Short mmCIF file of C-alpha atoms in Angstrom, two decimals:
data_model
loop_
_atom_site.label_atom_id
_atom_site.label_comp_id
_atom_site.label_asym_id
_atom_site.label_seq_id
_atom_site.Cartn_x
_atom_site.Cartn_y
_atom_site.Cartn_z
CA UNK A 1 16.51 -6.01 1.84
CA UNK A 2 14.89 -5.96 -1.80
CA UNK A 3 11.39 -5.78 -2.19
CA UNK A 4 10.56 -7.44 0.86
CA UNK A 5 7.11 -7.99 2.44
CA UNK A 6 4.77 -8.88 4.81
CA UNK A 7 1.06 -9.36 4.74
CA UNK A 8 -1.48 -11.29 7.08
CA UNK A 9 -4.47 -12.06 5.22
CA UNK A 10 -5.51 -8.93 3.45
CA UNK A 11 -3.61 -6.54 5.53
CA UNK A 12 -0.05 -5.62 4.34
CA UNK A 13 1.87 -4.90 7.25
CA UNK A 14 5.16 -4.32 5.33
CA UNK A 15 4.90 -3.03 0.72
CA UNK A 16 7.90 -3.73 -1.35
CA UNK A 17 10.76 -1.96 1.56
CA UNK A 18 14.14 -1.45 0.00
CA UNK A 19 16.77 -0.69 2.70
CA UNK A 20 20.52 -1.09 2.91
CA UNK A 21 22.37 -0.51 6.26
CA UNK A 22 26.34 0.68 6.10
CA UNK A 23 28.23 -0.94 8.22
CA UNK A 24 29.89 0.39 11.91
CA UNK A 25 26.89 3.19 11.03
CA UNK A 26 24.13 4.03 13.82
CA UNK A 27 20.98 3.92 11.39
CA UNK A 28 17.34 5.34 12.24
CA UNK A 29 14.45 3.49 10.79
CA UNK A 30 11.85 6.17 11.49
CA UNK A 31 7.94 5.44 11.17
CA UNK A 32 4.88 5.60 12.98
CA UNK A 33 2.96 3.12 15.38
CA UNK A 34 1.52 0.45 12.97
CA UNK A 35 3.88 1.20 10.42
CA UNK A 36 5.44 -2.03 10.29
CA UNK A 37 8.89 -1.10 11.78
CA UNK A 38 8.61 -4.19 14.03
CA UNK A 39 7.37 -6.54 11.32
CA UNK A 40 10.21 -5.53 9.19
CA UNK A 41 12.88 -6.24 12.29
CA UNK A 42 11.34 -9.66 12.99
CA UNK A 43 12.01 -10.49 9.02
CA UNK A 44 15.34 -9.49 9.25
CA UNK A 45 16.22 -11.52 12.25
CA UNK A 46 14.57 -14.35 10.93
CA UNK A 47 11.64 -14.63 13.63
CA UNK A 48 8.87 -14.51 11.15
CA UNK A 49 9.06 -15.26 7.32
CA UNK A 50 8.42 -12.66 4.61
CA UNK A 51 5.40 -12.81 2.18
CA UNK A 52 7.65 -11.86 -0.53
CA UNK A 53 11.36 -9.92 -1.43
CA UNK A 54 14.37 -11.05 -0.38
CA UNK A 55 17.27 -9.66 2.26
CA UNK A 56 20.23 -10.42 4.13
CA UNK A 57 22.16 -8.98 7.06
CA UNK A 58 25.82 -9.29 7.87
CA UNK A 59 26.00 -11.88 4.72
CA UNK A 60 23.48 -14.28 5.67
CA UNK A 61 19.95 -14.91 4.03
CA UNK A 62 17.13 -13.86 6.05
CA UNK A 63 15.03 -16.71 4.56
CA UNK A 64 17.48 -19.75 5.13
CA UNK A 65 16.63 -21.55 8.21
CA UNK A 66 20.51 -22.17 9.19
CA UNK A 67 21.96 -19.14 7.86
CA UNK A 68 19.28 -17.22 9.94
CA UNK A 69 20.21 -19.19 12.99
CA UNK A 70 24.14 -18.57 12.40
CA UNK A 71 23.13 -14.58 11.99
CA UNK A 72 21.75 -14.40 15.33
CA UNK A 73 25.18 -15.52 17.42
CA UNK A 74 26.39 -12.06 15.28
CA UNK A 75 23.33 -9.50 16.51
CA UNK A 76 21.87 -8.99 19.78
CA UNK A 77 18.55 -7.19 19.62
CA UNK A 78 16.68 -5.54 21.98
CA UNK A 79 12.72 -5.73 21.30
CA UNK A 80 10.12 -3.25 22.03
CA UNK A 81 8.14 -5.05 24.88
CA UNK A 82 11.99 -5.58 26.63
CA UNK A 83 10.84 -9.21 27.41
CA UNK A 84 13.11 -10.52 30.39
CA UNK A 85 12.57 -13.57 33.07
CA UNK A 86 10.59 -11.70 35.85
CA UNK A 87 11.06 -14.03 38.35
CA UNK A 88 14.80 -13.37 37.67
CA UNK A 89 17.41 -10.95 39.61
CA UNK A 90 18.78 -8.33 37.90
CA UNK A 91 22.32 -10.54 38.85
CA UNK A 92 20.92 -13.98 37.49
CA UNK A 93 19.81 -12.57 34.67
CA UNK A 94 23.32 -11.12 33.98
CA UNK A 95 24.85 -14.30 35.06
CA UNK A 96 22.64 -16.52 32.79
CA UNK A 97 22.63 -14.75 29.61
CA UNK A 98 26.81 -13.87 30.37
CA UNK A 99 27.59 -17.77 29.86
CA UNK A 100 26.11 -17.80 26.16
CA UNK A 101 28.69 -15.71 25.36
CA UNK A 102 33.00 -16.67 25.29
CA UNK A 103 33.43 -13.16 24.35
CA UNK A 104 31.28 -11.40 27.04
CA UNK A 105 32.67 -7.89 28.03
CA UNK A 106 32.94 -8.00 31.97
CA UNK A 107 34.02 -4.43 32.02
CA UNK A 108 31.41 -3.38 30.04
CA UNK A 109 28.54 -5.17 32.46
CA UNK A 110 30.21 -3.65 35.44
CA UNK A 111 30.46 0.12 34.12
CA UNK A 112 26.80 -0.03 32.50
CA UNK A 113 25.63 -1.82 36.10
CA UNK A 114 26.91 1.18 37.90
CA UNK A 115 25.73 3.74 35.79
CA UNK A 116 22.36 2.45 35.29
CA UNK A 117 21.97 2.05 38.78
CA UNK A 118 20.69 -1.04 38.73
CA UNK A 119 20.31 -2.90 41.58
CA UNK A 120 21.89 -6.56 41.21
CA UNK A 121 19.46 -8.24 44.04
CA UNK A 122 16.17 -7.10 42.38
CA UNK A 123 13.90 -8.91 40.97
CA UNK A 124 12.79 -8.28 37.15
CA UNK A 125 9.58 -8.25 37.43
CA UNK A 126 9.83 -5.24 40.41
CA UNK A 127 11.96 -2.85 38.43
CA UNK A 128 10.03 -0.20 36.05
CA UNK A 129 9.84 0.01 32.47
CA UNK A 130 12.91 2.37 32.10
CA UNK A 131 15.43 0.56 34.18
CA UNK A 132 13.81 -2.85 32.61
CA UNK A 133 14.91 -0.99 29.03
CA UNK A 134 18.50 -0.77 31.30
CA UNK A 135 18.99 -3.74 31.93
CA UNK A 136 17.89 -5.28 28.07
CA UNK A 137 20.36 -2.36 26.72
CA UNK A 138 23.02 -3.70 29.20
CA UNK A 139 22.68 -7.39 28.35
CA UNK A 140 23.03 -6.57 24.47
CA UNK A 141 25.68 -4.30 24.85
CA UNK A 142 28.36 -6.86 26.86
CA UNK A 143 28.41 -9.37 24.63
CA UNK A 144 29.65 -7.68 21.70
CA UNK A 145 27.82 -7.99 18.68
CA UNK A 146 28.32 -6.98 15.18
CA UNK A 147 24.82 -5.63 14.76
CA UNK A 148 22.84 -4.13 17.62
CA UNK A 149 19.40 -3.88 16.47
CA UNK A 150 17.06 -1.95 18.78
CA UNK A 151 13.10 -1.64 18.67
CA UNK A 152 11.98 1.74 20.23
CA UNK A 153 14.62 1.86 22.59
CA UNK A 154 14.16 5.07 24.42
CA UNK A 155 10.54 3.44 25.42
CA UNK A 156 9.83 4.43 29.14
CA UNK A 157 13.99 5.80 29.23
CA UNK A 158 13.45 9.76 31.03
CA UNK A 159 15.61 12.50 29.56
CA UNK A 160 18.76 11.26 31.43
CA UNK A 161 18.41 7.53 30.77
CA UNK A 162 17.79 8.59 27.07
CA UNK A 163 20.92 10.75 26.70
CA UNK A 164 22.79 7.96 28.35
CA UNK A 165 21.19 5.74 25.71
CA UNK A 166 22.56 8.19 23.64
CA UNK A 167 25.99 7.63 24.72
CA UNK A 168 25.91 4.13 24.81
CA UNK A 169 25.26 4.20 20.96
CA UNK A 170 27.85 6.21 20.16
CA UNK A 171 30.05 4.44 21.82
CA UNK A 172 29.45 1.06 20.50
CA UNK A 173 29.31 2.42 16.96
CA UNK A 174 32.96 3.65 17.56
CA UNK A 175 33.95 0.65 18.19
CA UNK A 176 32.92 -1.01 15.29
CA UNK A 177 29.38 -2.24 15.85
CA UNK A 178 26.86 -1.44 13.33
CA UNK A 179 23.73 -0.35 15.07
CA UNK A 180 20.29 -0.20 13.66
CA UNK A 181 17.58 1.33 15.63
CA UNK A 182 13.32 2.02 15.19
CA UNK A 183 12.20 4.93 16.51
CA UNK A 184 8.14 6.58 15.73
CA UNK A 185 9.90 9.81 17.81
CA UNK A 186 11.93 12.06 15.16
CA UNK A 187 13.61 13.84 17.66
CA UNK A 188 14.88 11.03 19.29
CA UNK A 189 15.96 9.63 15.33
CA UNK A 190 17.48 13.41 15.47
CA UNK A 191 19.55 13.99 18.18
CA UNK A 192 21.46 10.07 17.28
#
């Protein structure tokens, strides 16, 4: 991105942010609550439209309607709030968002289901915040993306899930996905 910003009203949520990814790199975009970390991720995805600035990601324009569209098939993106259908299984949901996806990883699912410990019969909305972060990490991570952009994912992960987390990361980055991540916890941004 070049120069890019976002303001609503008066208040300028994002001033003038210059920032350049490397690809099949794990990246840390550190900064405090309120600093705009999220505001700046929704840009980039095209969910919201900057005030100003310009920026693309994996080639495409952040500000063109279809190339913003097209980018998203490329990046899967795990949001702060981990927003899933409650009313869902942990299986459905895996089974639903699985036939999006030609090239979902089946091995992957399975290895991060057992690991995770997450059970397949449960609903959503009955699991906690950590294995609800589990289950948005696992969904992202099957269907192999070329960008894995993650808003404050160690949110409500304890020490183990977070060192799995960890893991997972440095896994995916080895095999060639570029992953981006916002963090307001240095020594999370750290240890990665």
């Amino acid at each position: 991105s070049s120069q890019l910003r976002k303001s609503y009203g008066h208040f300028e949520a994002v001033r003038g942010l210059d920032l350049c990814v490397e690809p099949n790199r794990i990246t840390g975009f550190l900064g405090a609550n309120g600093a705009g970390k999220s505001t700046t991720i929704k840009m980039l995805l095209g969910m919201i439209g900057p005030s100003g600035g310009s920026g693309s990601v994996l080639g495409r324009k952040i500000d063109d309607p279809k190339q913003s569209v097209d980018l998203r098939h490329h990046v899967a993106y795990v949001s702060e709030d981990k927003r899933l259908y409650a009313y869902m299984t942990v299986e459905q949901i895996i089974r639903f968002t699985s036939a999006f996806y030609p090239d979902w990883r089946q091995d992957v699912e399975r290895g991060l289901l057992r690991s995770y410990e997450l059970p397949p019969e449960r609903k959503i909305r009955s699991l906690s915040k950590g294995m609800r972060t589990k289950l948005a990490l696992l969904l992202a991570l099957s269907r192999r993306p070329s960008l894995l952009i993650l808003d404050e994912p160690g949110d409500g992960l304890d020490p183990c899930g977070a060192e799995q987390l960890l893991e997972n990361l440095v896994a995916q980055a080895s095999e060639g996905t570029s992953i981006f991540f916002s963090s307001h916890q240095i020594a999370e941004v750290e240890r990665v």
